[in-house]
PDB file of C-alpha atoms in Angstrom:
ATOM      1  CA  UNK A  30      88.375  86.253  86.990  1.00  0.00           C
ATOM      2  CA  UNK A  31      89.268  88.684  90.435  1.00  0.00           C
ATOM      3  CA  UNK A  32      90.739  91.446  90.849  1.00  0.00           C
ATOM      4  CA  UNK A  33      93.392  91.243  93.384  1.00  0.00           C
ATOM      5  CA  UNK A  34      93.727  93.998  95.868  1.00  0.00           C
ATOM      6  CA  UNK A  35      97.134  94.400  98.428  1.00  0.00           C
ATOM      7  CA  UNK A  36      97.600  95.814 101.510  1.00  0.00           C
ATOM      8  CA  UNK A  37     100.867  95.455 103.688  1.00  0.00           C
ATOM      9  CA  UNK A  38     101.135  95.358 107.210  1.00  0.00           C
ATOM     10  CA  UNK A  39     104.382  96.886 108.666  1.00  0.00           C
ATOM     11  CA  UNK A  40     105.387  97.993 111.672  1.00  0.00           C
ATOM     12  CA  UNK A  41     108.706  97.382 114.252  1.00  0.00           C
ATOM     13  CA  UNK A  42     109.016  93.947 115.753  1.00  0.00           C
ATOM     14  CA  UNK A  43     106.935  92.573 118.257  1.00  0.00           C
ATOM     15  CA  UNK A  44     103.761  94.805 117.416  1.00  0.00           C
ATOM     16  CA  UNK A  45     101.192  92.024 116.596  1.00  0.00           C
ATOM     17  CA  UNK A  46     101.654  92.331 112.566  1.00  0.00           C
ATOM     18  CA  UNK A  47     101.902  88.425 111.777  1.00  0.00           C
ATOM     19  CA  UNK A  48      98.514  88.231 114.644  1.00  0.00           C
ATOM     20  CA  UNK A  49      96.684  90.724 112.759  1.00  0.00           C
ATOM     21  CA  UNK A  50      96.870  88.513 109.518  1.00  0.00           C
ATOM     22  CA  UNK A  51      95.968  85.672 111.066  1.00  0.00           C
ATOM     23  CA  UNK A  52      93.055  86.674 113.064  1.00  0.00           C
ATOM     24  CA  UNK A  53      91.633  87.958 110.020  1.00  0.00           C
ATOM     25  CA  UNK A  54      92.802  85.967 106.897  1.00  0.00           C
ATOM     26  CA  UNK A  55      90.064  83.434 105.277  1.00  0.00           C
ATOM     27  CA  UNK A  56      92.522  81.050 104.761  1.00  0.00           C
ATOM     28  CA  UNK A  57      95.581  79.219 106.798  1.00  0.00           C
ATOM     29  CA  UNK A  58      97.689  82.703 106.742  1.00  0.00           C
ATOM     30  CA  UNK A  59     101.061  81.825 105.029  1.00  0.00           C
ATOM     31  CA  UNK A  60     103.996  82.644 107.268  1.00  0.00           C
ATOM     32  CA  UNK A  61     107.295  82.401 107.430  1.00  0.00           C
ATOM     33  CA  UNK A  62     107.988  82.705 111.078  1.00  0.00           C
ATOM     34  CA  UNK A  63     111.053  80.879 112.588  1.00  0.00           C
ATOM     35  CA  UNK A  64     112.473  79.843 116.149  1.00  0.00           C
ATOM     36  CA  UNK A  65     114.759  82.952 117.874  1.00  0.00           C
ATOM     37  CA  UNK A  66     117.327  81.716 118.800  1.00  0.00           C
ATOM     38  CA  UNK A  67     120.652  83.430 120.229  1.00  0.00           C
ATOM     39  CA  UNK A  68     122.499  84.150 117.560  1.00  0.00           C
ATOM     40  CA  UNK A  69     119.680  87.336 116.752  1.00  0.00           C
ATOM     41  CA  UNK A  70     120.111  88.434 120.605  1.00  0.00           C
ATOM     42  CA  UNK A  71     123.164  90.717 119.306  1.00  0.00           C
ATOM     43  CA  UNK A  72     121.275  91.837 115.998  1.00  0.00           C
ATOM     44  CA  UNK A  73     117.334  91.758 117.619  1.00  0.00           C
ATOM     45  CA  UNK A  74     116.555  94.009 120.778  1.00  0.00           C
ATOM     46  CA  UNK A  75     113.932  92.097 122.587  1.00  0.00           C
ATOM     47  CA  UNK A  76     114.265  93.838 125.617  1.00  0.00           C
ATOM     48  CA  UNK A  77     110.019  94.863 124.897  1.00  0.00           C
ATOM     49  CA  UNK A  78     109.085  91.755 124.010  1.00  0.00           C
ATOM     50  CA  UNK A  79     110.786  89.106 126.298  1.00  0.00           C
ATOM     51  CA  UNK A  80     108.296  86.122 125.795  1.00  0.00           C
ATOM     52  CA  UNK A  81     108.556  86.075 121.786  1.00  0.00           C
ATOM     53  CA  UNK A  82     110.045  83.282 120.469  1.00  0.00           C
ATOM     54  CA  UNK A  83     109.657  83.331 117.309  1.00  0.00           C
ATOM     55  CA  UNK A  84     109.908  85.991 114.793  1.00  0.00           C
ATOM     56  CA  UNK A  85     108.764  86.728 110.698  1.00  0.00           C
ATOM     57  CA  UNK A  86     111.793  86.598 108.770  1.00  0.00           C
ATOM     58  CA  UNK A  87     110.686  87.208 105.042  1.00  0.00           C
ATOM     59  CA  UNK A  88     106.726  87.676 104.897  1.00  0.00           C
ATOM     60  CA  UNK A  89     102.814  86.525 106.419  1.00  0.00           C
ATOM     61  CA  UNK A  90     100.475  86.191 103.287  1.00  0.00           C
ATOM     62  CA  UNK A  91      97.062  86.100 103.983  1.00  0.00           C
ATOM     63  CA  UNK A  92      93.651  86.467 101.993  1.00  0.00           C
ATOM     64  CA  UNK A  93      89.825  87.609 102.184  1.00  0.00           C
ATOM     65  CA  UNK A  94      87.300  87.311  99.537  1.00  0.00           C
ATOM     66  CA  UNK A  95      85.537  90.678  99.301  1.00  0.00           C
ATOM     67  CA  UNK A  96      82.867  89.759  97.181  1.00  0.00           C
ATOM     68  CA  UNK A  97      82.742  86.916  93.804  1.00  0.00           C
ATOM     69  CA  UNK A  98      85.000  89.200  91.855  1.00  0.00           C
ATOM     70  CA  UNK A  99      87.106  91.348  94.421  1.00  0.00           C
ATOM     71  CA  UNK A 100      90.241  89.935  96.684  1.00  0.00           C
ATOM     72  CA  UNK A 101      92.373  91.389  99.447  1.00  0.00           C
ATOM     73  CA  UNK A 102      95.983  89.743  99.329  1.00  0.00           C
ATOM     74  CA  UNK A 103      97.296  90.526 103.076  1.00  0.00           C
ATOM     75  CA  UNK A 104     101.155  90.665 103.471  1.00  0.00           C
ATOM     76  CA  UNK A 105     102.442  91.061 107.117  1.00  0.00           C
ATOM     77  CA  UNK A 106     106.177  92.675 106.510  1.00  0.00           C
ATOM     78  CA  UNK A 107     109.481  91.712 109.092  1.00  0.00           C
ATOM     79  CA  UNK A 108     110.215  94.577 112.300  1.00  0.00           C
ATOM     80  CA  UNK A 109     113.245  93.857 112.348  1.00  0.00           C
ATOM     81  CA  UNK A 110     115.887  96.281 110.885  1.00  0.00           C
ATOM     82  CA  UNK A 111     117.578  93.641 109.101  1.00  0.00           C
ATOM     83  CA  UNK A 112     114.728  93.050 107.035  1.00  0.00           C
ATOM     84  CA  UNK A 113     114.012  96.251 106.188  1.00  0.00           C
ATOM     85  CA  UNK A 114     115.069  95.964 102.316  1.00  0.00           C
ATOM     86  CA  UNK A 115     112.225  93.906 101.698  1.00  0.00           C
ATOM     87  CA  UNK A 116     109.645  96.455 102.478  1.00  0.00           C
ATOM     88  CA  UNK A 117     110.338  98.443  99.431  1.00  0.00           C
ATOM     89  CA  UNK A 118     109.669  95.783  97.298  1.00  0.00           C
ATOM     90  CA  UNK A 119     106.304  94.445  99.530  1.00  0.00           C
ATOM     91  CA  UNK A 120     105.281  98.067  98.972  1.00  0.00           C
ATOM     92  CA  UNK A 121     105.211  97.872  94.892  1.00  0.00           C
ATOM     93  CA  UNK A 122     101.682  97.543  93.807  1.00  0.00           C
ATOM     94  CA  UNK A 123      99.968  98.188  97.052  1.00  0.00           C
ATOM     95  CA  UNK A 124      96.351  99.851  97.449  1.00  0.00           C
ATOM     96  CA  UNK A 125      97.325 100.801 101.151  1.00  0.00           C
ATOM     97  CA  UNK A 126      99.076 100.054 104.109  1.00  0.00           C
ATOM     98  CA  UNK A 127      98.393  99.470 108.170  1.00  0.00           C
ATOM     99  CA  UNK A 128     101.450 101.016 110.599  1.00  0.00           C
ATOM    100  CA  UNK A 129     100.871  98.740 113.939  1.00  0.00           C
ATOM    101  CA  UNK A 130     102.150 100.363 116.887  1.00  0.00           C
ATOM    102  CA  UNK A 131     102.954  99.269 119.979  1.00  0.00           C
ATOM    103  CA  UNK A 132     103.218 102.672 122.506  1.00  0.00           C
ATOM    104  CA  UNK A 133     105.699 100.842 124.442  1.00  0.00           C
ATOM    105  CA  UNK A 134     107.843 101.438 121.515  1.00  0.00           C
ATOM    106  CA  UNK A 135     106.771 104.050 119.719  1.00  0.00           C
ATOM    107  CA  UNK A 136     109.946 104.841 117.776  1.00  0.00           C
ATOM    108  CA  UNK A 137     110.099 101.753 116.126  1.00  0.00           C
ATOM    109  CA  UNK A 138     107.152 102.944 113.746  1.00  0.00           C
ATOM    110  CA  UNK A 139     109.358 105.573 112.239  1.00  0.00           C
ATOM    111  CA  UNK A 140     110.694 103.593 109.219  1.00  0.00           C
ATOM    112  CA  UNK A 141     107.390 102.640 108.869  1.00  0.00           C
ATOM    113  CA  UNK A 142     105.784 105.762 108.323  1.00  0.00           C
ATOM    114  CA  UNK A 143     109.295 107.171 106.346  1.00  0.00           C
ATOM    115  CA  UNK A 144     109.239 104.585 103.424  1.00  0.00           C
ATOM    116  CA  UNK A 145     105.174 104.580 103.002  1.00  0.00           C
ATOM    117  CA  UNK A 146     105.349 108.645 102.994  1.00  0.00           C
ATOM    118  CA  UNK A 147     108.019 107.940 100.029  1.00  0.00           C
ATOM    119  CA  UNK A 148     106.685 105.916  98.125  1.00  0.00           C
ATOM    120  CA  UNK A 149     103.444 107.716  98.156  1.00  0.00           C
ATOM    121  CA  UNK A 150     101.266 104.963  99.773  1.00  0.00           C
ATOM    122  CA  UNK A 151      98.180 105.788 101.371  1.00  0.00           C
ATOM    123  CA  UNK A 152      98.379 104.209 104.869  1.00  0.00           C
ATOM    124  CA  UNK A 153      96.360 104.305 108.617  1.00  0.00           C
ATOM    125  CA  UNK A 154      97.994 103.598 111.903  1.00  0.00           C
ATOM    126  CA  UNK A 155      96.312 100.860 114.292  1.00  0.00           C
ATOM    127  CA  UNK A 156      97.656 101.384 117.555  1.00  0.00           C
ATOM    128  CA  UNK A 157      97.775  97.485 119.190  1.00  0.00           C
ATOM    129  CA  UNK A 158      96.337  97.733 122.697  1.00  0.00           C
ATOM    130  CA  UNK A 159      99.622  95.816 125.009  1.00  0.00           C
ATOM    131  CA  UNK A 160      97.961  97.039 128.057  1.00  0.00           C
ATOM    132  CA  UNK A 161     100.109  99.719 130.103  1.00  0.00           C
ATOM    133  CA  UNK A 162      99.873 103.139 130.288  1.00  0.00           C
ATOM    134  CA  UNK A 163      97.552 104.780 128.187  1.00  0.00           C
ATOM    135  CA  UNK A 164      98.088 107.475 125.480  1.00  0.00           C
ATOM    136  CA  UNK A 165      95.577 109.467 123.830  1.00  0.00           C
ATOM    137  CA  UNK A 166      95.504 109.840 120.164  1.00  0.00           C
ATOM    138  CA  UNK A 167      96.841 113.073 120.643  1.00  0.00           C
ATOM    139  CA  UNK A 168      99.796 111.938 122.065  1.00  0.00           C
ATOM    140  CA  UNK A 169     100.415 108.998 119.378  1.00  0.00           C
ATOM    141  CA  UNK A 170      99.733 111.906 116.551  1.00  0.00           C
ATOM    142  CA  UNK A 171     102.215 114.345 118.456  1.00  0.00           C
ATOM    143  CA  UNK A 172     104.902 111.222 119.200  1.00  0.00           C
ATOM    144  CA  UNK A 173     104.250 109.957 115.489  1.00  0.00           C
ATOM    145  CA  UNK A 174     104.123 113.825 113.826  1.00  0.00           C
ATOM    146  CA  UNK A 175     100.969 112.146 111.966  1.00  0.00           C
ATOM    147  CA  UNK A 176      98.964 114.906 110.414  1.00  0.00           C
ATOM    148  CA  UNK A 177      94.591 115.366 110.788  1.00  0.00           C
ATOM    149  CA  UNK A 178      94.158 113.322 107.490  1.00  0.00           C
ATOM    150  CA  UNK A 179      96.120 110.060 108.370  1.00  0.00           C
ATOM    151  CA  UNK A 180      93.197 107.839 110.481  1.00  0.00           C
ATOM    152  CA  UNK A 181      94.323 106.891 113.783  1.00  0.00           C
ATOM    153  CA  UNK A 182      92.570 104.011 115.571  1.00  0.00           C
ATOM    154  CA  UNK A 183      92.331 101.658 118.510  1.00  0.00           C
ATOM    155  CA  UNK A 184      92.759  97.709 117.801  1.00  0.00           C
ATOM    156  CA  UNK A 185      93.208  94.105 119.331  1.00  0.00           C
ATOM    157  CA  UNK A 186      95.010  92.163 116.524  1.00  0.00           C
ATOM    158  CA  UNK A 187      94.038  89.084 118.341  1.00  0.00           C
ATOM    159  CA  UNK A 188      90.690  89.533 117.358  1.00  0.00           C
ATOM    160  CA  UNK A 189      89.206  89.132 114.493  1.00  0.00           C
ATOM    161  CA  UNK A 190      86.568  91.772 114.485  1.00  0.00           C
ATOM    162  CA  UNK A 191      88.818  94.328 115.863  1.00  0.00           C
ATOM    163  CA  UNK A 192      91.656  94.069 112.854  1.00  0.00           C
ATOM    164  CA  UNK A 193      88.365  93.765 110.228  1.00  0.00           C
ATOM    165  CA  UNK A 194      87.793  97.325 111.026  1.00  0.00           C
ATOM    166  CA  UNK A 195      91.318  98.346 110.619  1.00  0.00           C
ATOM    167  CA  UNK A 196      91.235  97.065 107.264  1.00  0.00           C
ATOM    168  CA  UNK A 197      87.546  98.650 106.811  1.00  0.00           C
ATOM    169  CA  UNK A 198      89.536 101.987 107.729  1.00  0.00           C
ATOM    170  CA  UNK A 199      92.317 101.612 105.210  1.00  0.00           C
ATOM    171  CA  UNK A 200      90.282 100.906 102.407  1.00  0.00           C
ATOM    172  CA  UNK A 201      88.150 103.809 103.509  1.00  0.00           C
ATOM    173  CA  UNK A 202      90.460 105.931 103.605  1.00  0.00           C
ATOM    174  CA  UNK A 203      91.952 104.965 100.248  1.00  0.00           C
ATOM    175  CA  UNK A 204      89.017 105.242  98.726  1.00  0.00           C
ATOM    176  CA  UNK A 205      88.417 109.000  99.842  1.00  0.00           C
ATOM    177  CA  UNK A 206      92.007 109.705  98.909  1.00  0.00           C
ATOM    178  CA  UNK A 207      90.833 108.872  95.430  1.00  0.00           C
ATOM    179  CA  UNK A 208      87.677 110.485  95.679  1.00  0.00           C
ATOM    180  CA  UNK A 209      89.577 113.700  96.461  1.00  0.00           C
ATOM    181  CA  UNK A 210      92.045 113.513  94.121  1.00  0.00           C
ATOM    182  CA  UNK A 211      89.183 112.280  91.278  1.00  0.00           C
ATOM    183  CA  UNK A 212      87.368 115.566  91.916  1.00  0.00           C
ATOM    184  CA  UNK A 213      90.337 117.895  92.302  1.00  0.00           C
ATOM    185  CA  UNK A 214      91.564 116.722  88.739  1.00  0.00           C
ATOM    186  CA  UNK A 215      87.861 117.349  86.864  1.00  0.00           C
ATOM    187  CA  UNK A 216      87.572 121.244  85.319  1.00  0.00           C
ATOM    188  CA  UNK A 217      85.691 123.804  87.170  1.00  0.00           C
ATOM    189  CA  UNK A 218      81.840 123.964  86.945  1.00  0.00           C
ATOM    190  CA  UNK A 219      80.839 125.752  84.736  1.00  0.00           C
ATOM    191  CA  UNK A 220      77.742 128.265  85.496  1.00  0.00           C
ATOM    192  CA  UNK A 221      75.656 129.094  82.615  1.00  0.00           C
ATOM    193  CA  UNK A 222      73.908 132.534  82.148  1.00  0.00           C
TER     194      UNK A 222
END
């Protein structure tokens, strides 16, 4: 018998989410990504992202075997706005989540961060290297209004390696948010005379 452990990938559309399965998942990633097609140009701004043609339209599943008895169950959530309502529902049961960001569009990670910070899931930001300008951490914290204790790092969803570590991150950092809150809730020590 496992134990089956979730994490969900969100961020706005275009930002690498359904790549960052992929590249990482054990198996053939499930996805659910269809043809754009013009009908979405009125509903979809891909103004940022003119080469994508195709986009998630309910959810990526994808999974890694952490040890005989331990899984991690990836799901890779929609961008787009008008697929927002299932995020709430993605985010029911979760260990932790991964915000991708693309700099380019910064404001799209909003929701993102919004409904995680409401429903009280522990979550890192992995900003996806497009190539541009660069922005220091600084900036993304200051652009994002992320505070010291949410990790911020660097990643290439295409590869493999690089989106391991932003998973190693998450779970690290869930893992010390438990810690914390685990030694906050035991009783004083006690000194004896």
């Amino acid at each position: 018998m496992s134990n089956g452990l979730k994490i969900v990938v969100v961020g706005g559309f275009g930002v690498g989410k359904t790549t960052l399965v992929r590249s990482v998942s054990e198996i053939r990633p499930l996805n659910t990504e269809e043809t754009m097609t013009q009908a979405g140009e009125a509903v979809d701004d891909t103004s940022a992202v003119r080469s994508k043609t195709t986009t998630t339209v309910a959810f990526d599943f994808g999974r890694i075997s952490l040890d005989a008895h331990n899984v991690l169950y990836l799901f890779g959530a929609p961008g787009q706005q008008r697929f927002w309502f299932l995020w709430d529902r993605l985010f029911s049961g979760t260990l932790g989540a991964v915000v991708l960001v693309d700099t380019r569009r910064i404001d799209d990670s909003w929701y993102a961060i919004d409904r995680l910070e409401h429903h009280g899931t522990p979550f890192i930001v992995a900003h996806n290297d497009f190539g541009g300008p660069s922005h220091t951490h600084a900036d993304i914290r200051a652009a994002l209004d992320l505070g010291p204790q949410v990790p911020l790092i660097d990643c290439d969803a295409r590869s493999r390696e690089s989106s391991k570590q932003v998973l190693i991150t998450l779970v690290q950092h869930v893992r010390n948010q438990y810690l914390g809150r685990t030694a906050s809730a035991l009783p004083p020590r006690q000194e004896f005379a």
